[in-house]
CSV table of C-alpha atoms and ligand atoms in Angstrom, one decimal:
chain,number,residue,atom,x,y,z
A,772,MET,CA,146.7,228.2,124.2
A,773,LYS,CA,145.5,224.4,124.1
A,774,ILE,CA,144.8,221.8,127.3
A,775,THR,CA,147.2,219.1,126.4
A,776,ASP,CA,146.8,217.5,129.6
A,777,ALA,CA,144.5,217.2,132.8
A,778,ARG,CA,144.9,214.8,135.6
A,779,LEU,CA,144.3,214.2,139.3
A,780,ILE,CA,146.6,214.5,142.0
A,781,VAL,CA,144.6,213.0,144.9
A,782,CYS,CA,146.8,213.2,149.1
A,783,SER,CA,146.3,213.0,152.6
A,784,PRO,CA,148.3,215.0,154.3
A,785,ASP,CA,146.7,214.7,157.8
A,786,ARG,CA,143.4,214.5,155.0
A,787,ASN,CA,141.7,214.3,152.4
A,788,PHE,CA,142.3,216.8,149.4
A,789,VAL,CA,141.9,215.9,145.6
A,790,THR,CA,144.1,217.9,143.0
A,791,LEU,CA,143.0,218.6,139.6
A,792,ARG,CA,145.8,220.1,137.5
A,793,ILE,CA,145.7,221.4,133.9
A,794,ASP,CA,148.6,220.8,131.4
A,795,THR,CA,149.5,223.9,127.9
A,796,ASP,CA,150.8,223.4,124.5
A,797,GLU,CA,152.8,226.4,126.4
A,798,GLY,CA,154.2,224.6,129.2
A,799,ILE,CA,151.6,226.9,131.4
A,800,TYR,CA,149.6,224.4,134.3
A,801,GLY,CA,147.5,225.4,136.3
A,802,LEU,CA,145.9,223.9,140.0
A,803,GLY,CA,142.3,223.4,140.7
A,804,ASP,CA,140.5,221.8,143.7
A,805,ALA,CA,137.8,219.3,143.9
A,806,THR,CA,137.7,218.4,147.2
A,807,LEU,CA,134.6,216.8,148.7
A,808,ASN,CA,134.2,216.1,152.4
A,809,GLY,CA,133.7,212.7,152.7
A,810,ARG,CA,133.0,211.8,149.2
A,811,GLU,CA,136.3,212.7,147.8
A,812,LEU,CA,136.6,210.2,145.5
A,813,ALA,CA,133.3,210.1,143.5
A,814,VAL,CA,134.7,214.0,142.1
A,815,ALA,CA,137.5,212.6,141.9
A,816,SER,CA,136.0,209.1,138.7
A,817,TYR,CA,134.3,212.6,137.4
A,818,LEU,CA,136.5,214.5,136.7
A,819,GLN,CA,138.5,211.3,135.5
A,820,GLU,CA,136.2,209.8,133.8
A,821,HIS,CA,133.8,212.3,132.0
A,822,VAL,CA,135.6,215.1,132.5
A,823,VAL,CA,139.4,215.0,131.6
A,824,PRO,CA,138.4,213.4,127.9
A,825,CYS,CA,136.6,216.0,127.0
A,826,LEU,CA,139.0,218.7,127.9
A,827,ILE,CA,141.8,217.7,125.7
A,828,GLY,CA,142.7,220.3,122.9
A,829,ARG,CA,140.7,222.9,124.0
A,830,ASP,CA,141.3,226.4,124.4
A,831,ALA,CA,142.7,226.8,127.9
A,832,SER,CA,141.3,230.3,127.7
A,833,MET,CA,137.8,229.7,127.3
A,834,ILE,CA,136.6,229.4,130.7
A,835,GLU,CA,133.2,231.0,130.6
A,836,ASP,CA,132.9,228.7,127.5
A,837,THR,CA,133.9,225.9,129.3
A,838,TRP,CA,131.9,226.1,132.5
A,839,GLN,CA,129.3,226.6,130.6
A,840,PHE,CA,130.0,223.2,128.1
A,841,LEU,CA,129.9,221.5,131.5
A,842,TYR,CA,127.3,223.0,132.6
A,843,ARG,CA,125.0,222.9,130.2
A,844,GLY,CA,126.5,219.7,128.0
A,845,ALA,CA,126.2,217.8,130.4
A,846,TYR,CA,122.1,217.4,131.1
A,847,TRP,CA,122.5,216.7,134.4
A,848,ARG,CA,122.9,219.4,136.5
A,849,ARG,CA,123.9,220.8,140.0
A,850,GLY,CA,124.9,217.9,142.9
A,851,PRO,CA,127.8,219.0,144.5
A,852,VAL,CA,129.6,216.0,142.5
A,853,THR,CA,128.8,218.3,139.5
A,854,MET,CA,129.5,221.4,140.9
A,855,SER,CA,132.9,220.5,142.3
A,856,ALA,CA,134.5,218.6,140.2
A,857,ILE,CA,133.6,221.8,137.4
A,858,ALA,CA,135.1,224.1,140.4
A,859,ALA,CA,138.3,222.2,139.6
A,860,VAL,CA,138.1,222.5,136.0
A,861,ASP,CA,137.5,227.1,136.5
A,862,MET,CA,140.0,227.3,139.2
A,863,ALA,CA,142.6,225.7,137.1
A,864,LEU,CA,141.9,227.8,133.8
A,865,TRP,CA,141.6,230.7,135.5
A,866,ASP,CA,144.8,229.6,137.8
A,867,ILE,CA,146.4,229.6,133.4
A,868,LYS,CA,144.7,232.7,132.2
A,869,GLY,CA,146.6,234.4,135.7
A,870,LYS,CA,149.7,233.2,135.0
A,871,ALA,CA,149.4,233.0,130.7
A,872,LEU,CA,148.9,236.9,131.4
A,873,ASN,CA,151.7,237.6,134.1
A,874,THR,CA,149.0,239.0,137.1
A,875,PRO,CA,147.4,238.1,140.3
A,876,VAL,CA,143.6,236.4,139.6
A,877,TYR,CA,141.7,239.7,141.6
A,878,ASN,CA,143.1,241.7,139.1
A,879,LEU,CA,141.6,239.7,136.6
A,880,LEU,CA,138.0,240.2,138.3
A,881,GLY,CA,138.2,243.7,137.9
A,882,GLY,CA,141.2,244.2,140.3
A,883,ALA,CA,141.4,244.8,143.9
A,884,SER,CA,138.7,246.5,146.4
A,885,ARG,CA,140.2,246.4,149.8
A,886,GLN,CA,143.7,246.3,150.9
A,887,GLY,CA,143.2,242.6,152.0
A,888,CYS,CA,140.4,240.7,153.4
A,889,MET,CA,139.3,240.4,156.7
A,890,VAL,CA,139.0,236.4,158.1
A,891,TYR,CA,137.3,235.0,161.1
A,892,THR,CA,139.5,231.6,163.0
A,893,HIS,CA,137.3,229.5,165.0
A,894,ALA,CA,137.4,229.3,169.0
A,895,ASN,CA,136.4,226.5,170.3
A,896,GLY,CA,136.7,224.4,173.4
A,897,ALA,CA,134.9,221.4,176.2
A,898,ASP,CA,132.7,224.3,178.0
A,899,ILE,CA,132.8,227.8,178.1
A,900,ALA,CA,135.3,228.9,180.3
A,901,GLU,CA,137.7,227.1,177.5
A,902,ALA,CA,136.0,228.5,174.3
A,903,VAL,CA,136.9,232.1,176.4
A,904,ASP,CA,140.6,231.4,176.5
A,905,SER,CA,140.6,230.3,173.3
A,906,VAL,CA,138.7,233.6,171.9
A,907,GLN,CA,142.1,235.1,173.7
A,908,LYS,CA,144.4,233.0,172.3
A,909,HIS,CA,143.0,233.9,168.5
A,910,LEU,CA,142.2,237.0,169.2
A,911,ALA,CA,146.4,237.6,170.4
A,912,GLU,CA,147.4,236.5,167.3
A,913,GLY,CA,145.4,239.5,165.1
A,914,TYR,CA,141.9,238.6,164.2
A,915,LEU,CA,139.9,241.2,164.8
A,916,ALA,CA,137.1,238.6,164.0
A,917,ILE,CA,135.9,235.2,166.4
A,918,ARG,CA,134.2,232.4,166.0
A,919,ALA,CA,132.8,230.6,169.6
A,920,GLN,CA,131.9,227.1,169.8
A,921,ALA,CA,131.4,224.9,173.1
A,922,GLY,CA,130.6,221.4,174.1
A,923,VAL,CA,126.5,221.5,175.7
A,924,PRO,CA,126.5,220.4,178.6
A,925,GLY,CA,123.9,216.5,178.4
A,926,ILE,CA,126.1,216.7,174.6
A,927,ALA,CA,128.9,213.7,174.6
A,928,SER,CA,130.7,215.5,171.3
A,929,SER,CA,129.7,218.4,170.3
A,930,TYR,CA,129.6,220.1,166.3
A,931,GLY,CA,133.5,222.2,167.2
A,932,VAL,CA,134.7,220.8,170.2
A,933,PRO,CA,138.0,219.1,169.2
A,934,LYS,CA,139.8,216.3,170.3
A,935,ALA,CA,142.0,216.8,173.9
A,936,GLY,CA,145.1,218.8,171.9
A,937,LYS,CA,144.2,218.2,168.5
A,938,PRO,CA,142.9,221.2,166.4
A,939,TYR,CA,139.4,220.9,165.3
A,940,GLU,CA,138.6,218.6,162.0
A,941,PRO,CA,135.8,217.0,161.5
A,942,ALA,CA,136.3,214.5,159.3
A,943,GLU,CA,137.7,211.5,160.9
A,944,ARG,CA,139.1,208.1,159.3
A,945,GLY,CA,137.4,205.3,159.5
A,946,LEU,CA,133.2,204.2,159.5
A,947,PRO,CA,131.2,207.3,159.8
A,948,SER,CA,131.1,208.3,163.6
A,949,GLU,CA,128.2,209.0,165.6
A,950,SER,CA,126.9,212.0,167.9
A,951,VAL,CA,123.7,212.8,170.3
A,952,TRP,CA,121.9,216.3,169.8
A,953,SER,CA,119.6,217.7,171.9
A,954,SER,CA,118.3,220.9,170.4
A,955,GLU,CA,116.8,221.9,174.4
A,956,ARG,CA,120.2,221.4,175.5
A,957,TYR,CA,121.7,223.4,172.9
A,958,LEU,CA,119.0,226.6,173.2
A,959,ARG,CA,119.4,227.0,176.4
A,960,PHE,CA,123.7,227.3,176.8
A,961,ALA,CA,124.5,229.2,173.6
A,962,PRO,CA,123.0,232.5,175.1
A,963,LYS,CA,125.4,231.6,177.7
A,964,LEU,CA,128.2,231.0,175.9
A,965,MET,CA,127.9,234.0,173.7
A,966,GLU,CA,127.1,236.4,176.6
A,967,ALA,CA,130.3,235.2,178.4
A,968,VAL,CA,132.5,235.5,175.1
A,969,ARG,CA,131.2,239.0,174.7
A,970,ALA,CA,131.6,240.1,178.2
A,971,SER,CA,136.2,238.6,177.8
A,972,VAL,CA,136.6,240.6,174.7
A,973,GLY,CA,134.3,244.0,175.2
A,974,PRO,CA,132.2,245.7,172.5
A,975,ASP,CA,134.9,245.9,169.1
A,976,VAL,CA,135.8,242.3,168.7
A,977,HIS,CA,133.2,241.2,165.2
A,978,LEU,CA,131.7,237.9,167.1
A,979,LEU,CA,130.4,235.0,165.5
A,980,HIS,CA,128.4,231.4,165.3
A,981,ASP,CA,128.2,228.5,164.0
A,982,VAL,CA,123.9,226.1,164.8
A,983,HIS,CA,125.2,223.7,161.6
A,984,HIS,CA,121.9,223.4,160.5
A,985,ARG,CA,120.0,221.9,163.8
A,986,LEU,CA,117.8,224.0,164.3
A,987,THR,CA,113.5,224.5,163.7
A,988,PRO,CA,113.3,228.6,162.1
A,989,ILE,CA,110.6,229.0,164.8
A,990,GLN,CA,113.7,227.9,167.3
A,991,ALA,CA,116.7,229.8,165.2
A,992,ALA,CA,114.1,232.4,165.9
A,993,ARG,CA,114.7,232.6,169.5
A,994,LEU,CA,117.7,231.7,169.7
A,995,GLY,CA,118.6,235.5,167.2
A,996,LYS,CA,116.4,237.5,169.7
A,997,GLU,CA,118.4,235.4,172.9
A,998,LEU,CA,121.5,236.6,171.5
A,999,GLU,CA,120.5,239.9,170.2
A,1000,PRO,CA,122.2,242.2,173.5
A,1001,HIS,CA,126.2,240.4,171.9
A,1002,ASP,CA,126.0,241.8,169.6
A,1003,LEU,CA,127.1,238.9,167.0
A,1004,PHE,CA,129.1,239.5,163.7
A,1005,TRP,CA,126.2,236.7,162.7
A,1006,MET,CA,124.8,234.1,163.2
A,1007,GLU,CA,125.1,230.8,160.7
A,1008,ASP,CA,123.7,228.3,159.3
A,1009,PRO,CA,120.1,228.5,162.3
A,1010,VAL,CA,118.6,225.4,160.2
A,1011,PRO,CA,118.8,223.5,157.3
A,1012,ALA,CA,118.0,225.3,153.9
A,1013,GLU,CA,117.2,223.3,151.4
A,1014,LEU,CA,113.7,224.9,152.2
A,1015,GLN,CA,114.4,228.4,151.2
A,1016,GLU,CA,111.6,230.0,153.3
A,1017,GLY,CA,112.2,228.2,156.1
A,1018,PHE,CA,114.5,232.1,157.2
A,1019,ARG,CA,111.7,234.0,156.6
A,1020,THR,CA,110.1,233.6,160.1
A,1021,ILE,CA,113.6,234.4,161.6
A,1022,ARG,CA,113.7,237.1,159.5
A,1023,GLN,CA,110.6,238.5,160.8
A,1024,HIS,CA,111.9,238.1,164.9
A,1025,THR,CA,115.3,239.1,165.5
A,1026,THR,CA,118.1,241.6,164.1
A,1027,THR,CA,120.1,239.2,164.7
A,1028,PRO,CA,122.4,238.6,160.8
A,1029,LEU,CA,122.3,235.6,159.2
A,1030,ALA,CA,124.8,234.1,157.4
A,1031,VAL,CA,124.0,230.2,154.8
A,1032,GLY,CA,124.9,228.9,152.4
A,1033,GLU,CA,128.5,226.3,152.9
A,1034,VAL,CA,126.5,223.6,151.0
A,1035,PHE,CA,124.9,225.1,148.3
A,1036,ASN,CA,126.6,224.4,144.6
A,1037,SER,CA,123.3,226.8,142.7
A,1038,ILE,CA,123.0,230.7,142.6
A,1039,TYR,CA,118.7,228.3,142.3
A,1040,ASP,CA,120.3,227.4,146.2
A,1041,ALA,CA,120.4,230.7,147.5
A,1042,HIS,CA,118.8,233.1,145.3
A,1043,GLU,CA,115.0,233.0,147.1
A,1044,LEU,CA,117.1,234.1,149.7
A,1045,ILE,CA,119.2,236.8,148.9
A,1046,ARG,CA,115.8,238.2,146.6
A,1047,ASN,CA,113.9,238.2,149.7
A,1048,GLN,CA,116.8,239.5,151.8
A,1049,TRP,CA,116.7,237.2,154.8
A,1050,ILE,CA,120.2,236.8,154.7
A,1051,ASP,CA,122.8,239.4,155.2
A,1052,TYR,CA,125.7,236.9,154.0
A,1053,LEU,CA,126.1,234.0,151.3
A,1054,ARG,CA,128.4,231.9,152.6
A,1055,MET,CA,128.9,229.9,148.8
A,1056,THR,CA,132.4,228.2,148.1
A,1057,VAL,CA,134.3,228.0,145.2
A,1058,VAL,CA,135.2,224.5,145.0
A,1059,HIS,CA,131.4,223.8,145.7
A,1060,GLY,CA,129.5,226.7,144.1
A,1061,GLY,CA,131.7,226.0,140.0
A,1062,GLY,CA,133.9,228.2,140.3
A,1063,ILE,CA,135.3,231.1,140.2
A,1064,THR,CA,133.5,232.0,137.5
A,1065,PRO,CA,129.4,231.7,138.7
A,1066,LEU,CA,130.7,232.7,142.2
A,1067,LYS,CA,131.9,235.8,141.3
A,1068,LYS,CA,127.9,236.1,139.7
A,1069,ALA,CA,126.5,235.1,142.6
A,1070,ALA,CA,128.1,238.2,144.4
A,1071,ASP,CA,127.4,240.5,141.7
A,1072,PHE,CA,122.8,239.5,142.0
A,1073,ALA,CA,123.6,239.7,146.3
A,1074,ALA,CA,125.4,243.3,145.9
A,1075,PHE,CA,122.1,244.1,144.5
A,1076,TYR,CA,120.2,243.2,147.3
A,1077,HIS,CA,123.1,244.4,150.3
A,1078,VAL,CA,123.8,241.1,151.2
A,1079,LYS,CA,127.4,240.6,151.0
A,1080,THR,CA,129.5,237.2,151.0
A,1081,GLY,CA,131.1,235.0,153.6
A,1082,PHE,CA,132.4,232.7,152.1
A,1083,HIS,CA,132.8,228.8,154.0
A,1084,GLY,CA,136.7,228.4,154.2
A,1085,ALA,CA,137.0,225.7,156.3
A,1086,THR,CA,140.3,222.9,156.3
A,1087,ASP,CA,137.9,220.6,153.6
A,1088,LEU,CA,138.5,223.4,151.3
A,1089,SER,CA,142.2,223.3,150.2
A,1090,PRO,CA,144.3,226.0,150.0
A,1091,VAL,CA,144.0,225.9,145.8
A,1092,THR,CA,140.4,227.4,147.1
A,1093,MET,CA,141.4,229.4,150.2
A,1094,ALA,CA,143.3,231.2,147.5
A,1095,ALA,CA,141.0,230.6,145.2
A,1096,ALA,CA,137.9,232.8,147.6
A,1097,LEU,CA,141.0,235.0,149.0
A,1098,HIS,CA,141.6,236.3,144.6
A,1099,LEU,CA,137.1,237.3,144.7
A,1100,GLY,CA,137.3,238.7,147.7
A,1101,LEU,CA,140.3,241.4,147.4
A,1102,ALA,CA,137.9,242.2,144.1
A,1103,ILE,CA,134.3,242.2,144.4
A,1104,HIS,CA,132.7,245.1,146.4
A,1105,ASN,CA,130.5,243.7,148.6
A,1106,PHE,CA,133.1,241.3,150.3
A,1107,GLY,CA,131.5,241.1,154.3
A,1108,ILE,CA,134.4,238.3,155.7
A,1109,GLN,CA,136.1,234.8,155.4
A,1110,GLU,CA,136.0,232.2,157.0
A,1111,HIS,CA,139.9,231.3,158.3
A,1112,MET,CA,140.1,227.4,159.8
A,1113,PRO,CA,144.5,227.6,159.1
A,1114,HIS,CA,145.0,224.2,157.8
A,1115,THR,CA,148.3,222.5,159.5
A,1116,ALA,CA,151.8,222.8,158.9
A,1117,LEU,CA,152.1,219.6,156.1
A,1118,THR,CA,149.2,220.6,154.6
A,1119,ASP,CA,151.3,224.3,153.9
A,1120,GLU,CA,153.8,222.4,152.9
A,1121,VAL,CA,152.4,220.4,150.1
A,1122,PHE,CA,150.3,223.5,148.5
A,1123,PRO,CA,152.8,226.1,148.6
A,1124,HIS,CA,150.8,229.3,149.0
A,1125,SER,CA,151.4,233.1,148.7
A,1126,TYR,CA,149.0,233.5,150.5
A,1127,ARG,CA,149.5,235.8,154.0
A,1128,PHE,CA,148.0,236.6,156.7
A,1129,GLU,CA,148.6,239.9,159.0
A,1130,ALA,CA,146.5,241.5,161.4
A,1131,GLY,CA,143.4,240.2,161.3
A,1132,TYR,CA,143.7,240.1,157.5
A,1133,MET,CA,144.6,238.1,154.3
A,1134,HIS,CA,146.0,239.0,150.7
A,1135,PRO,CA,146.0,236.5,148.0
A,1136,GLY,CA,150.2,237.6,147.9
A,1137,ASP,CA,150.9,239.5,143.9
A,1138,ALA,CA,152.2,235.7,142.2
A,1139,PRO,CA,150.8,235.2,139.3
A,1140,GLY,CA,147.7,232.8,138.5
A,1141,LEU,CA,146.4,231.8,141.9
A,1142,GLY,CA,149.7,231.7,143.6
A,1143,VAL,CA,149.7,228.1,144.6
A,1144,GLU,CA,151.6,225.1,143.7
A,1145,ILE,CA,151.8,221.5,145.1
A,1146,ASP,CA,154.7,219.5,146.3
A,1147,GLU,CA,153.8,216.1,144.2
A,1148,THR,CA,156.1,214.2,146.1
A,1149,LEU,CA,155.5,215.2,149.7
A,1150,ALA,CA,151.7,214.3,147.8
A,1151,ALA,CA,152.4,210.9,147.4
A,1152,LYS,CA,153.7,209.7,150.5
A,1153,TYR,CA,150.1,210.9,151.7
A,1154,PRO,CA,147.7,208.8,150.9
A,1155,TYR,CA,143.6,208.6,150.5
A,1156,GLN,CA,142.3,207.6,153.4
A,1157,ARG,CA,138.9,206.9,153.7
A,1158,ALA,CA,137.1,208.9,155.7
A,1159,TYR,CA,133.0,211.1,157.0
A,1160,LEU,CA,131.8,213.8,158.7
A,1161,PRO,CA,130.3,212.7,161.7
A,1162,THR,CA,126.7,212.1,161.4
A,1163,ALA,CA,123.9,212.7,165.4
A,1164,ARG,CA,120.3,211.3,166.8
A,1165,LEU,CA,118.7,213.1,169.1
A,1166,LEU,CA,117.8,211.2,172.5
A,1167,ASP,CA,115.5,209.0,171.6
A,1168,GLY,CA,117.5,207.4,168.8
A,1169,THR,CA,116.1,209.7,166.2
A,1170,VAL,CA,119.1,210.9,162.8
A,1171,THR,CA,119.1,214.3,163.1
A,1172,ASP,CA,120.8,216.3,160.5
A,1173,TRP,CA,124.8,216.9,161.7
B,80,EZ4,O1,131.3,221.7,159.1
B,80,EZ4,O2,134.0,222.4,157.0
B,80,EZ4,O3,131.4,226.6,158.7
B,80,EZ4,N1,132.3,225.9,158.9
B,80,EZ4,C1,131.5,224.5,159.0
B,80,EZ4,C2,132.5,223.5,158.8
B,80,EZ4,C3,131.7,222.1,158.0
B,80,EZ4,C4,132.6,220.9,157.5
B,80,EZ4,C5,132.2,220.4,157.1
B,80,EZ4,O4,133.0,219.2,155.4
B,80,EZ4,O5,130.8,224.7,159.3
B,80,EZ4,O6,133.5,223.0,159.8
B,81,CO,CO1,129.4,226.3,159.1
């Protein structure tokens, strides 16, 4: 089966998405997600100018060979732009293989290891009372695991807090906004938030919290200790993780489980974290981590070190990535949990899909391949709009991690 065409569909049904469609001489096509929040056109151009010309005429069944060709063959390795582009090709080829063999992708990855993938969703509010309400609302929807965030007193626009009445979506159209950050104020507040949420839900609900890379290791160690009585499922991204050794200090001081990896794009971003058992959950994504092929290998490597998966699943990952994550999560033995930040109704309309949510779990469905389509006519009505993630400064004006 030869690749005859590959093209990009860039659209913005409430937010930007970059999708790759690969066609074959047997009439079977596949879809891959190439969305990199705030840097979408860099990946689209990488694919269009440098990858698509090399795909035409290749054997669509050779997934591993194509991955190695794109990774090693470019000489310039890694980085989010490169790896998101390779991921899109990889996802599309797994989609094609599933359709060609008339089976869902999870069957090609070893078959289902469980009935469904437990997911967690986001609860948030301007203050603790609103966050507690939001947690209760999501419990009523059937979620068994919930991430809680709330506005920090004295900080104007805290991470994870929506604009009045709208679902939380960090990317904003136009140029990057600036928010203010104080780790001191946050450290005084976060334990109170999680204490109130735990008191409201009782012992059985899994609670998570995202620090979003904002603390130093010793600050994160202190927070982890203070959160221990509230029994978190995990504390996410406590520090920026370029320095993997940063986690050693945190680990020495707290038994709160640690999750990291949503910005990683290679197993080499995480191998020390895994090998030293400094983390409990690996949050790499199929799209930014280079595709299903390397994520399966990363998950298998993590399994040998007691590390489970907790793949990133925010709205800036398209439904194609959500499907890929669910197929992989259903198949691997060391699946931990899957993030589920539901897309808007319009996004779901542009990307009809077979995955479904039921009673706290998601299932990828049994459609052949990944089980996601794209309505190109509808997508064309919503052209790309420049958008960025916010930036952040400390109270004295110093640029800090958002
Ligand atoms: O800020 O996906 O855990 N989820 C997150 C997300 C990220 C966005 C960045 O594009 O941290 O909300
Ligand atoms: Co996060």
